Coordinates of C-alpha atoms in Angstrom, one line a residue:
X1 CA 22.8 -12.2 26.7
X2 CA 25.7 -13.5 25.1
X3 CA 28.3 -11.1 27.0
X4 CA 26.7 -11.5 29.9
X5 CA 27.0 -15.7 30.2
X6 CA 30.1 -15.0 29.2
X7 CA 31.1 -13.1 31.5
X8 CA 29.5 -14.5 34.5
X9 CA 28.8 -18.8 33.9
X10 CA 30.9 -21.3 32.8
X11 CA 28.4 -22.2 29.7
X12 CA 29.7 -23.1 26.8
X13 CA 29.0 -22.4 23.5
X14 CA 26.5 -25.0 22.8
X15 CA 24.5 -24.6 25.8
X16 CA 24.4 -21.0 24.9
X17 CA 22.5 -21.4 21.8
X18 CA 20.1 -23.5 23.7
X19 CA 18.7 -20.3 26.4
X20 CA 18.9 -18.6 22.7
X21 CA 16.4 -21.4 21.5
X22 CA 14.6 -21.1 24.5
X23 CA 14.5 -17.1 24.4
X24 CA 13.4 -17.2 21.0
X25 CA 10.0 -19.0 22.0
X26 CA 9.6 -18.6 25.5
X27 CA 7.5 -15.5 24.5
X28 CA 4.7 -18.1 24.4
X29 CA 5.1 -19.5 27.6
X30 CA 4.9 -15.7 28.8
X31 CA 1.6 -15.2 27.2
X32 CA -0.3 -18.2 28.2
X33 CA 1.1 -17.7 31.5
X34 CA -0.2 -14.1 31.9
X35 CA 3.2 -14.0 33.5
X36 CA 6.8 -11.9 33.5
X37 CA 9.4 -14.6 33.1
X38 CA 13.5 -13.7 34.1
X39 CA 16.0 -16.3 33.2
X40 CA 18.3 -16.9 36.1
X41 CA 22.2 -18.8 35.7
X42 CA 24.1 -19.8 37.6
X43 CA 27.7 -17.4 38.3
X44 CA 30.8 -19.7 37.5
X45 CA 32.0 -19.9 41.2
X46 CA 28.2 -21.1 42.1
X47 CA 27.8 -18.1 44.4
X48 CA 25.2 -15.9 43.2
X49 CA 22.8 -16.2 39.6
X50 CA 22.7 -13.2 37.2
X51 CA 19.7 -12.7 35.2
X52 CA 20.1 -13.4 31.1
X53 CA 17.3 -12.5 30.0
X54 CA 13.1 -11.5 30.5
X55 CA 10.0 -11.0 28.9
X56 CA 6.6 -9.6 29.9
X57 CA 3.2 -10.7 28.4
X58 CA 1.2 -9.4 25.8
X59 CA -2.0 -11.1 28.1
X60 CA -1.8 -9.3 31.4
X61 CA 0.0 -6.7 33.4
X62 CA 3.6 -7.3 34.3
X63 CA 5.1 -8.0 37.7
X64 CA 8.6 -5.4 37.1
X65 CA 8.1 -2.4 35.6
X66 CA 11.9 -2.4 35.8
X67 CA 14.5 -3.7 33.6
X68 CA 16.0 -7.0 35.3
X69 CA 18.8 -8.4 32.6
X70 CA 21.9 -7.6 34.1
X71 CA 21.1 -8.0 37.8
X72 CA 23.2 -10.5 40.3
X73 CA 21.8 -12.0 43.6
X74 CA 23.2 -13.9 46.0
X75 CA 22.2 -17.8 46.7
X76 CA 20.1 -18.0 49.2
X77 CA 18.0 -14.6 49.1
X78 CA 15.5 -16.2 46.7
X79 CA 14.8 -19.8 47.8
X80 CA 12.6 -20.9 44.6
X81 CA 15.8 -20.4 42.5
X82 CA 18.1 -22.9 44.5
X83 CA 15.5 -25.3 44.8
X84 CA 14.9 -25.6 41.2
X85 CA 18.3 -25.7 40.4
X86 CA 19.5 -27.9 42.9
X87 CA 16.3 -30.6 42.3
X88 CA 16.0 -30.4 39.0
X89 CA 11.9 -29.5 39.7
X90 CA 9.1 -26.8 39.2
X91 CA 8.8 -25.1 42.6
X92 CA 6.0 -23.4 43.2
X93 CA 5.8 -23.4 46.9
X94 CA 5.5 -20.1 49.3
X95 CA 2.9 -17.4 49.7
X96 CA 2.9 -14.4 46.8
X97 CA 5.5 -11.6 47.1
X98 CA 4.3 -7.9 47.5
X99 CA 6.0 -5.8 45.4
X100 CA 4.8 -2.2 45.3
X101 CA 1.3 -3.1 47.1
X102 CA 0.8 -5.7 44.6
X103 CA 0.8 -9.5 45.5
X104 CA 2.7 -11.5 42.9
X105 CA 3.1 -14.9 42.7
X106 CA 6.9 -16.7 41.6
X107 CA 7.3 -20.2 40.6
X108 CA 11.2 -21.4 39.6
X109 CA 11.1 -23.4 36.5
X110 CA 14.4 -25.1 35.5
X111 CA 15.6 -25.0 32.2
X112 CA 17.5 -28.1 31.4
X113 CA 19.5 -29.7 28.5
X114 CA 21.0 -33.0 27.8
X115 CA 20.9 -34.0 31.7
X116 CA 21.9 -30.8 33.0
X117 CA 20.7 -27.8 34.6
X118 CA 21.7 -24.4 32.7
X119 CA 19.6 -22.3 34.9
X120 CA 16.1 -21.2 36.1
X121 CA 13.0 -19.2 35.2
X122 CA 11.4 -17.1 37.6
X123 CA 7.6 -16.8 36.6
X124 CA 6.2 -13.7 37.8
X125 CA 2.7 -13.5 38.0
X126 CA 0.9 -10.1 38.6
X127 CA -2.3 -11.6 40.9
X128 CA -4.0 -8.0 41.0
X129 CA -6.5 -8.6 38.4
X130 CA -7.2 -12.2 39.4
X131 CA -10.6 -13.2 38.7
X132 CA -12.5 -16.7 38.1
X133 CA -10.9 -18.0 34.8
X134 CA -12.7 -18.6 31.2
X135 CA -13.0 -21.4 29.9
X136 CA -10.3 -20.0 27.2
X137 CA -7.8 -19.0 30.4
X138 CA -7.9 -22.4 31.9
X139 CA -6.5 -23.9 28.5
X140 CA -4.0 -21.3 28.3
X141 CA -2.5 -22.4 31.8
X142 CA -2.9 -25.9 31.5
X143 CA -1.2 -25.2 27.7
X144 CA 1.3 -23.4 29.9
X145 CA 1.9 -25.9 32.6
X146 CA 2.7 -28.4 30.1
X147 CA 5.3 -26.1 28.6
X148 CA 7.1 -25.5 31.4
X149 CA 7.1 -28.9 32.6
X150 CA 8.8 -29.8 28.9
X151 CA 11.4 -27.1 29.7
X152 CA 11.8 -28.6 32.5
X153 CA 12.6 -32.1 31.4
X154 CA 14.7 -30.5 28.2
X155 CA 12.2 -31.6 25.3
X156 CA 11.3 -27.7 24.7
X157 CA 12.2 -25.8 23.2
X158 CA 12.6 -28.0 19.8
X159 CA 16.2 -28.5 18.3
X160 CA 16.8 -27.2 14.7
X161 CA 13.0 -25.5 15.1
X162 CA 13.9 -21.8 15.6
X163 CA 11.3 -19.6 15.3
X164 CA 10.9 -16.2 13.8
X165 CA 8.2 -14.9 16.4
X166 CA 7.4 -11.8 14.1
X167 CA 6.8 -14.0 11.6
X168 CA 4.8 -16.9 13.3
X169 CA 1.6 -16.6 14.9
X170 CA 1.0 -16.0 18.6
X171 CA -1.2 -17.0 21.3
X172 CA -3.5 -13.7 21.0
X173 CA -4.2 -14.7 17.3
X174 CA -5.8 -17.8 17.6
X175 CA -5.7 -21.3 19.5
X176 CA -6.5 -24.8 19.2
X177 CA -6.0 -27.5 21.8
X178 CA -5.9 -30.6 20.5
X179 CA -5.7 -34.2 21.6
X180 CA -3.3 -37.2 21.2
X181 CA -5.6 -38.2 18.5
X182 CA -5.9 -34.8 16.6
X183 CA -9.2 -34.0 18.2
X184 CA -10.1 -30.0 18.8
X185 CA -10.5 -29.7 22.8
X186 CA -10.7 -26.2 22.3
X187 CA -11.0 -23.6 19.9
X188 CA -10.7 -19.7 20.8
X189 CA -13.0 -17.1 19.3
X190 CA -10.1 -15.9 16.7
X191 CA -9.3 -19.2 15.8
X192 CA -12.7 -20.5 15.4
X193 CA -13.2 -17.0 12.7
X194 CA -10.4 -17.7 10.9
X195 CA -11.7 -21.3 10.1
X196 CA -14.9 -20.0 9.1
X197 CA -13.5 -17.6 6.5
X198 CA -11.4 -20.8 5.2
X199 CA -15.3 -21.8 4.1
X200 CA -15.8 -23.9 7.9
X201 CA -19.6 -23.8 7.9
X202 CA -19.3 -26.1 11.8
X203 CA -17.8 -25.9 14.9
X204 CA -14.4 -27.0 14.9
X205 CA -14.7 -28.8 18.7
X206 CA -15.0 -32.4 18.5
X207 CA -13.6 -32.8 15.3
X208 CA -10.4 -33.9 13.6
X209 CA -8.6 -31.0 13.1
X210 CA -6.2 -32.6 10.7
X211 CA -9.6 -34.0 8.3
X212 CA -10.9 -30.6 8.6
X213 CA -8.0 -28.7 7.9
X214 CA -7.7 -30.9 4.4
X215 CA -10.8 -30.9 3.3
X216 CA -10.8 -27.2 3.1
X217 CA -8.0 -27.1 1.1
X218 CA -8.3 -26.6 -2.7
X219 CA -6.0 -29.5 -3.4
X220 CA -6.7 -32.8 -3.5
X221 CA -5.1 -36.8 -3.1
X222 CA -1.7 -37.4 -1.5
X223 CA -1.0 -33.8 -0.5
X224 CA -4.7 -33.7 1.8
X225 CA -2.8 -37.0 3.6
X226 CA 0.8 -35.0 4.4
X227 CA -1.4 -32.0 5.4
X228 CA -4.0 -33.5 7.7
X229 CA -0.9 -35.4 9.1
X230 CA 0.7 -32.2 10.2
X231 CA -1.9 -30.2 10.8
X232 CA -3.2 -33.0 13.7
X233 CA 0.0 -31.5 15.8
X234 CA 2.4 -34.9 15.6
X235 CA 5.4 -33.0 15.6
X236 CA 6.5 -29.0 15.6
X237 CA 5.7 -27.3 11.7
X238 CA 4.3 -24.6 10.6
X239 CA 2.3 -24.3 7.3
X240 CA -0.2 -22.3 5.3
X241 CA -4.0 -23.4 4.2
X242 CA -5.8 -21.3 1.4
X243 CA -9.2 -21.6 1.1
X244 CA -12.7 -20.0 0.2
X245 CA -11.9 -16.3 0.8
X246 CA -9.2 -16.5 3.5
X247 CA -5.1 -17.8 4.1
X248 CA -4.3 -19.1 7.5
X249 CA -1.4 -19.6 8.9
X250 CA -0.7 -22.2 11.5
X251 CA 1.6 -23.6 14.1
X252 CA 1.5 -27.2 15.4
X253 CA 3.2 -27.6 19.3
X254 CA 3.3 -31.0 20.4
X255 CA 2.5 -31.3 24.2
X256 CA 5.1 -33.9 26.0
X257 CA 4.9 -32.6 29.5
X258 CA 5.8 -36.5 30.6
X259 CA 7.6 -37.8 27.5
X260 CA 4.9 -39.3 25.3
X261 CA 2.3 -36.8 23.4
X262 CA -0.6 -36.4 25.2
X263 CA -2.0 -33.4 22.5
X264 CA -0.7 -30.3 20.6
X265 CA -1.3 -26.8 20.3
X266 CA -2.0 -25.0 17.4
X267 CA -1.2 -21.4 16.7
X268 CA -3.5 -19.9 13.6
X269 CA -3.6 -16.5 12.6
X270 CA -5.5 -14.9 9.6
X271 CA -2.8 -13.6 7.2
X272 CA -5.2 -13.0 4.4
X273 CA -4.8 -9.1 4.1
X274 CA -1.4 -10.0 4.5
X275 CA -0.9 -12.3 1.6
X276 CA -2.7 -10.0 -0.4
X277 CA -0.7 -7.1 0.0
X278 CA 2.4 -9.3 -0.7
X279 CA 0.9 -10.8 -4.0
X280 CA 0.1 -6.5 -5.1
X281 CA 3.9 -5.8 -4.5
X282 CA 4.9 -8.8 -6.3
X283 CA 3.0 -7.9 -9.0
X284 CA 3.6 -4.0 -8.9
X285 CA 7.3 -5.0 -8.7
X286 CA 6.8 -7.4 -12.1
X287 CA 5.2 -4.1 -13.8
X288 CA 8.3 -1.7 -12.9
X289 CA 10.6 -4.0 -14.4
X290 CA 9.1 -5.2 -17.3
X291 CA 8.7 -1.1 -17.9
X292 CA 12.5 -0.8 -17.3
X293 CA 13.0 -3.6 -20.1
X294 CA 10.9 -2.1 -22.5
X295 CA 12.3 1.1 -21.9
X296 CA 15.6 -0.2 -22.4
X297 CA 13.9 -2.2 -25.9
X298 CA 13.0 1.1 -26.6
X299 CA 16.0 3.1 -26.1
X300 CA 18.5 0.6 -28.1
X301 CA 15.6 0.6 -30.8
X302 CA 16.3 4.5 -31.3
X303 CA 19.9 4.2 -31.0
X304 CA 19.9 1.4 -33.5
X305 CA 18.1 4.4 -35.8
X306 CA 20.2 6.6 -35.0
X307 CA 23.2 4.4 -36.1
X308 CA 21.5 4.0 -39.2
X309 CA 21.1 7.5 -39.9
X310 CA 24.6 8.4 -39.1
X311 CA 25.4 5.9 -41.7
X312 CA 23.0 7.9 -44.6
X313 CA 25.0 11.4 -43.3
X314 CA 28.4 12.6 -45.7
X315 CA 29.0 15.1 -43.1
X316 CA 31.3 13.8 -40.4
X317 CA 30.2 16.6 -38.4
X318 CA 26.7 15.2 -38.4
X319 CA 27.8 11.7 -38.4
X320 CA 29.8 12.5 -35.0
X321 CA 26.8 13.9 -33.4
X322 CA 24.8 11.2 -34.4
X323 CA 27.4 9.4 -32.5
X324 CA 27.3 10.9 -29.6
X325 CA 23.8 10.6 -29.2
X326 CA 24.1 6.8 -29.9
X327 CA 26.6 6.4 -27.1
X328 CA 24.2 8.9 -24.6
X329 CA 21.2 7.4 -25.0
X330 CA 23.5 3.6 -24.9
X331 CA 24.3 4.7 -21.0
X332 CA 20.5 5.2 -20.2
X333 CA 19.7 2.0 -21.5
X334 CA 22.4 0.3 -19.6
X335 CA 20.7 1.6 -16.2
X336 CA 17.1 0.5 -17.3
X337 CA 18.5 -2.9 -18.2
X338 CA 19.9 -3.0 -14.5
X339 CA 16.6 -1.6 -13.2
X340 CA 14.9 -4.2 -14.8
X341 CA 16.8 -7.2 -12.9
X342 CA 16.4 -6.0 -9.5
X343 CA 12.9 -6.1 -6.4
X344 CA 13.9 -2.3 -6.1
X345 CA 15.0 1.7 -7.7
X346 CA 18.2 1.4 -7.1
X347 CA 20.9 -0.1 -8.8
X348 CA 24.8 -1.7 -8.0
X349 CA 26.6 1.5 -9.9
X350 CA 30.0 -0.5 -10.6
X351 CA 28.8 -3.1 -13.5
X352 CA 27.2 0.3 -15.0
X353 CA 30.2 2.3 -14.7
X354 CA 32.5 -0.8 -16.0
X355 CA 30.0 -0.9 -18.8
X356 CA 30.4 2.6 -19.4
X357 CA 33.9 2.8 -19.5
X358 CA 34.0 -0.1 -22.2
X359 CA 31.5 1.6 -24.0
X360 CA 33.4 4.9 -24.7
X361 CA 36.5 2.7 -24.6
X362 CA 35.0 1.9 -28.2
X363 CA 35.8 5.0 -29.9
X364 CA 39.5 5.4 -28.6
X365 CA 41.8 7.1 -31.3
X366 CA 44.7 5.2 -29.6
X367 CA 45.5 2.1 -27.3
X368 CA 44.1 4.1 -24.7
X369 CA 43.6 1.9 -21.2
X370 CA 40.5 2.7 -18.9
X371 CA 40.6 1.3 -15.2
X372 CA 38.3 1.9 -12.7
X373 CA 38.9 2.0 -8.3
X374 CA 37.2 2.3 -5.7
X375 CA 33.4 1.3 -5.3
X376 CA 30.2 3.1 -6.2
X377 CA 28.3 0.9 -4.8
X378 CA 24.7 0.8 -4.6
X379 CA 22.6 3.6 -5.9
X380 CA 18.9 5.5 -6.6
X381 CA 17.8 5.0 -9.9
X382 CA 16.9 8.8 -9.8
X383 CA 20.8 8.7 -8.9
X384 CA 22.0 6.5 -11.5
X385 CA 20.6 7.5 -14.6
X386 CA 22.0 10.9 -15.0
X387 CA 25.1 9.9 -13.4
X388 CA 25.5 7.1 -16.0
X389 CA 24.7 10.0 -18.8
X390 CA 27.6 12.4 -17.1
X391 CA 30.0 9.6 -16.7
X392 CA 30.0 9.2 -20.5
X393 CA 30.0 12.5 -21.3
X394 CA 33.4 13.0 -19.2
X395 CA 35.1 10.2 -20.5
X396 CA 34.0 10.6 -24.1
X397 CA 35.4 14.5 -23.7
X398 CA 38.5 12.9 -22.4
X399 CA 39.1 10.1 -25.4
X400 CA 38.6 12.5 -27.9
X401 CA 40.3 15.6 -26.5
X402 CA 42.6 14.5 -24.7
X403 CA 44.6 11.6 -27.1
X404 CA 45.3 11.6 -30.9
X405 CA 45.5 8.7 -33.4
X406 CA 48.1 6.2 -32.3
X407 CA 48.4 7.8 -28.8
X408 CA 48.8 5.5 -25.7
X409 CA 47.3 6.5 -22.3
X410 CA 45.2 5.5 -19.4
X411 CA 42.1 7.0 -18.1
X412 CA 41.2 6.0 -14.7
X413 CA 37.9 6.3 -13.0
X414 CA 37.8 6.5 -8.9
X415 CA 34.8 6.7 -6.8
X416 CA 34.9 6.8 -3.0
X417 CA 31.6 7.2 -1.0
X418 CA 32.2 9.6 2.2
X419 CA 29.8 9.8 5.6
X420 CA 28.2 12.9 6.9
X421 CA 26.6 13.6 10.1
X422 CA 23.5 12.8 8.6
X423 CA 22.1 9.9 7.0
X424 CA 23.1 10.8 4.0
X425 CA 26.7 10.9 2.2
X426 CA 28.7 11.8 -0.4
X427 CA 30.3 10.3 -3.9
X428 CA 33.4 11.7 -5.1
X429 CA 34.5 10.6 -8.4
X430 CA 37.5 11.9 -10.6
X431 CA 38.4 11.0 -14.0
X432 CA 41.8 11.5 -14.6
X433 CA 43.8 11.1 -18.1
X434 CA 47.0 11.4 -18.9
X435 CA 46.6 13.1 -22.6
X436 CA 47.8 16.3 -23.6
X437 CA 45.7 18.2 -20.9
X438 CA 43.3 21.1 -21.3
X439 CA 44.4 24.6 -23.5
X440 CA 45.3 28.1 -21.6
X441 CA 42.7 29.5 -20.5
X442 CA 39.7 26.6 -20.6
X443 CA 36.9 27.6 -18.0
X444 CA 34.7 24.3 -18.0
X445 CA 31.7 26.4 -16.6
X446 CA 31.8 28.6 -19.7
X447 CA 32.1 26.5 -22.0
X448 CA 30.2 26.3 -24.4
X449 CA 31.0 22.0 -25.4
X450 CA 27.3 20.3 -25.8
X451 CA 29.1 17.9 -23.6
X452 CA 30.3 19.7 -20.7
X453 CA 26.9 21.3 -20.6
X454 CA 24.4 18.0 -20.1
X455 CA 27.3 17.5 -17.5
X456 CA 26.9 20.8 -15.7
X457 CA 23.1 20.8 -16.2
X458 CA 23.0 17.1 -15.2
X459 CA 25.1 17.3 -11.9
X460 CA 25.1 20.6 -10.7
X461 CA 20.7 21.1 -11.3
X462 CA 19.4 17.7 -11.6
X463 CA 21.6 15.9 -9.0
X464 CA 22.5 18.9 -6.4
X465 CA 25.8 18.7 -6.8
X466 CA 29.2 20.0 -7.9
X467 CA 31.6 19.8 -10.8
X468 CA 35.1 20.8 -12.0
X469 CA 37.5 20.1 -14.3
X470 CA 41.0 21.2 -14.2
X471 CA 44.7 20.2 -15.3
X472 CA 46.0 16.8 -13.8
X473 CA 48.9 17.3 -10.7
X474 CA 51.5 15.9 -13.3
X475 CA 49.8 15.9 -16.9
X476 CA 46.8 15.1 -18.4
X477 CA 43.1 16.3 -17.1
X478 CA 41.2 15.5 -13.6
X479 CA 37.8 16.3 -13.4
X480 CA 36.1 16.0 -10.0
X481 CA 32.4 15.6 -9.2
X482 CA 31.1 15.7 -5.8
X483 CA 27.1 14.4 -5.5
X484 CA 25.1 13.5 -2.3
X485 CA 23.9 10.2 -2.2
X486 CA 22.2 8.1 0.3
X487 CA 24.1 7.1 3.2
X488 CA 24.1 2.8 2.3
X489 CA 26.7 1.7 0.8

């Protein structure tokens, strides 16, 4: 919509977000009007009107199987339009159109803002299937004559009230007409169930709803005033009621069709299931990470032992291994810590990798520098954990191989994340030092380093991909690891 009013009409910017106000509601009108409805503007040398923008009902059959945005008439072939727009009225005058052996009736609805005219909707209704109305048909119309006679003076849709329509209830789910007072008119079948799983033992027609409505609630005093206040339709909300075995969700629509309120209408729909299955993930979500805390508890509890240990050890040997372990099972615990902050499995790899880095950074024999560049970015815990595990691995191997006591150096860390053709992509990280580099003839896939083989197991079995490690371009050591990851960045 946007590149065509751009292209086509002089509105500006303002106006603009208005017909996106309007779109974002009008599926409503569309629904109570059993009716297609195309949103017509004006072209900028007043010549001819391109359509914006349409919808089609979720209540009866549509009038245009075809797809209308985009299209541009001339004024004059469709009478209704200029009409509207010129008088500023709801034209419904003229016999019904046949398109495709089917008689449809059009009415020109203008859709006005601050004073002016911005365009025009054509309503579309399909009059094959017309029959003598319900009871629950007539108040849709009359709901939907009142709307469009709102658009039509510019007090619909409501400023600063856009709606989420996935979110918010629709007509299909439930509907109350109300009057100026708050008193149900009418109460469709779905909306009168919902009320009665709220603990609703009457019928809701004839009574307050607003009274009603609060005295189901489980609360009591000064918030029963605000919600039987809201709930009696005064002005455009939308709110939630819990009570006896049921949440409902509602939508008050104040009717103005000819300035002051003469009613509302109130959109329910029963999102108990809903709520429940929300409150389940909230509280499966709660479990996972308070496992990833424990685990992490756990993990600095047995490197803590381990530290000890190395302590009680005279052989450096064993001391150093001891070490090592601390430091490996430190880089798991630095994922679950993550894990256990965040609504999902996966993780935002840099903090871990920085972490990392100043981890090993730790047992440096020299003022060696660590850097990292380039961006992880966000990862699968199923991802992160061994990665976090080789990462320290590879730069532990290169501190302590690769620099002597009083040596200065940098290692630097570089991830970039590559596209495929498929969904998925690739991370390619190399540490690079610039020590004294690897010995003649070092194969790192025969080697037999306790290191270098979690790193080969780790990436080349666990996470499917590759791994080498080679002398730097200049001087030091490079090693490259190439893993598939998932495509998001």
């Amino acid at each position: 919509m946007n590149d065509l009013v751009r292209q086509h009409t002089a509105l500006g910017d303002s106006d603009l977000e208005w017909l996106h106000l309007l779109v974002s509601e009008w599926q409503l009108l569309s629904d109570l009007s059993f009716a297609d409805l195309v949103l017509w503007v004006p072209t900028r040398d007043g010549t001819r009107y391109v359509s914006v923008a349409q919808m089609r009902p979720n209540t009866g059959p549509t009038s245009y199987q075809d797809d209308m945005v985009g299209h541009l008439v001339p004024r004059g072939r469709r009478p209704l339009l200029d009409a509207a727009l010129d008088e500023g009225r709801i034209v419904r005058e003229g016999d019904p159109e046949w398109r495709e052996e089917v008689p449809v009736r059009v009415e020109s609805i203008p859709v006005r803002r601050e004073g002016r005219v911005l365009g025009v909707i054509a309503r579309n209704t399909n009059l094959l299937t017309v029959r003598t109305p319900s009871r629950l048909e007539l108040t849709y119309l009359q709901s939907a004559s009142d709307l469009a006679q709102m658009i039509a003076a510019g007090s619909f849709p409501f400023p600063g009230q856009q709606v989420d329509m996935d979110a918010s209830p629709r007509v299909g789910d439930g509907l109350l007409r109300l009057d100026a007072d708050g008193i149900v008119q009418y109460a469709s079948p779905n909306a009168l169930s919902a009320y009665h799983r709220l603990g609703l033992a009457a019928d809701l027609v004839g009574h307050h709803l607003g009274t009603a409505t609060a005295e189901l609630a489980p609360s009591r005093g000064p918030v029963d005033e605000a919600l039987a206040k809201v709930a009696s339709g005064w002005a455009p909300r939308e709110f939630e009621i819990e009570g006896g075995d049921g949440v409902i969700q509602l939508r008050a629509i104040p009717l103005k069709p000819k300035g002051p309120r003469i009613g509302s209408l109130v959109l329910l729909r029963d999102v108990t299931e809903l709520r429940r299955r929300e409150r389940e993930l909230i509280t499966k979500d709660a479990t996972i990470r308070e496992i990833h805390h424990r685990v992490k508890n756990n993990l600095q509890t047995v490197a803590a032992l381990l530290r000890l240990q190395a302590r009680r050890i005279d052989s450096a040997t064993g001391r150093e291994a001891l070490e090592e372990a601390v430091r490996r099972v430190g880089s798991i615990a630095i994922v679950h810590e993550t894990l256990s902050q965040n609504l999902d499995e996966r993780v935002e790899f840099d903090e871990i990798a920085d972490r990392v880095l100043a981890m090993v950074a730790e047992i440096s024999p020299g003022k060696v520098t660590g850097r990292r560049t380039g961006r992880f970015g966000i990862l699968d815990a199923e991802v992160a954990t061994p990665l976090s595990m080789v990462l320290t691995e590879v730069l532990q191997n290169a501190l302590e191989h690769g620099f002597q006591e009083g040596d200065t150096g940098t290692v630097e860390v570089s991830a970039v994340r590559g596209s495929t053709t498929s969904k998925d992509g690739r991370l390619l990280i190399t540490v690079q030092d610039d020590g004294v580099g690897l010995p003649e003839g070092f194969d790192a896939h025969r080697s037999g380093n306790l290191g270098l083989q979690i790193v080969r197991t780790l990436v080349e079995g666990e996470m499917g991909g590759t791994f080498d490690m080679v002398r730097a371009p200049e001087r030091g050591t490079q090693v490259v690891l190439d893993i598939p990851v998932r495509g998001d960045k």
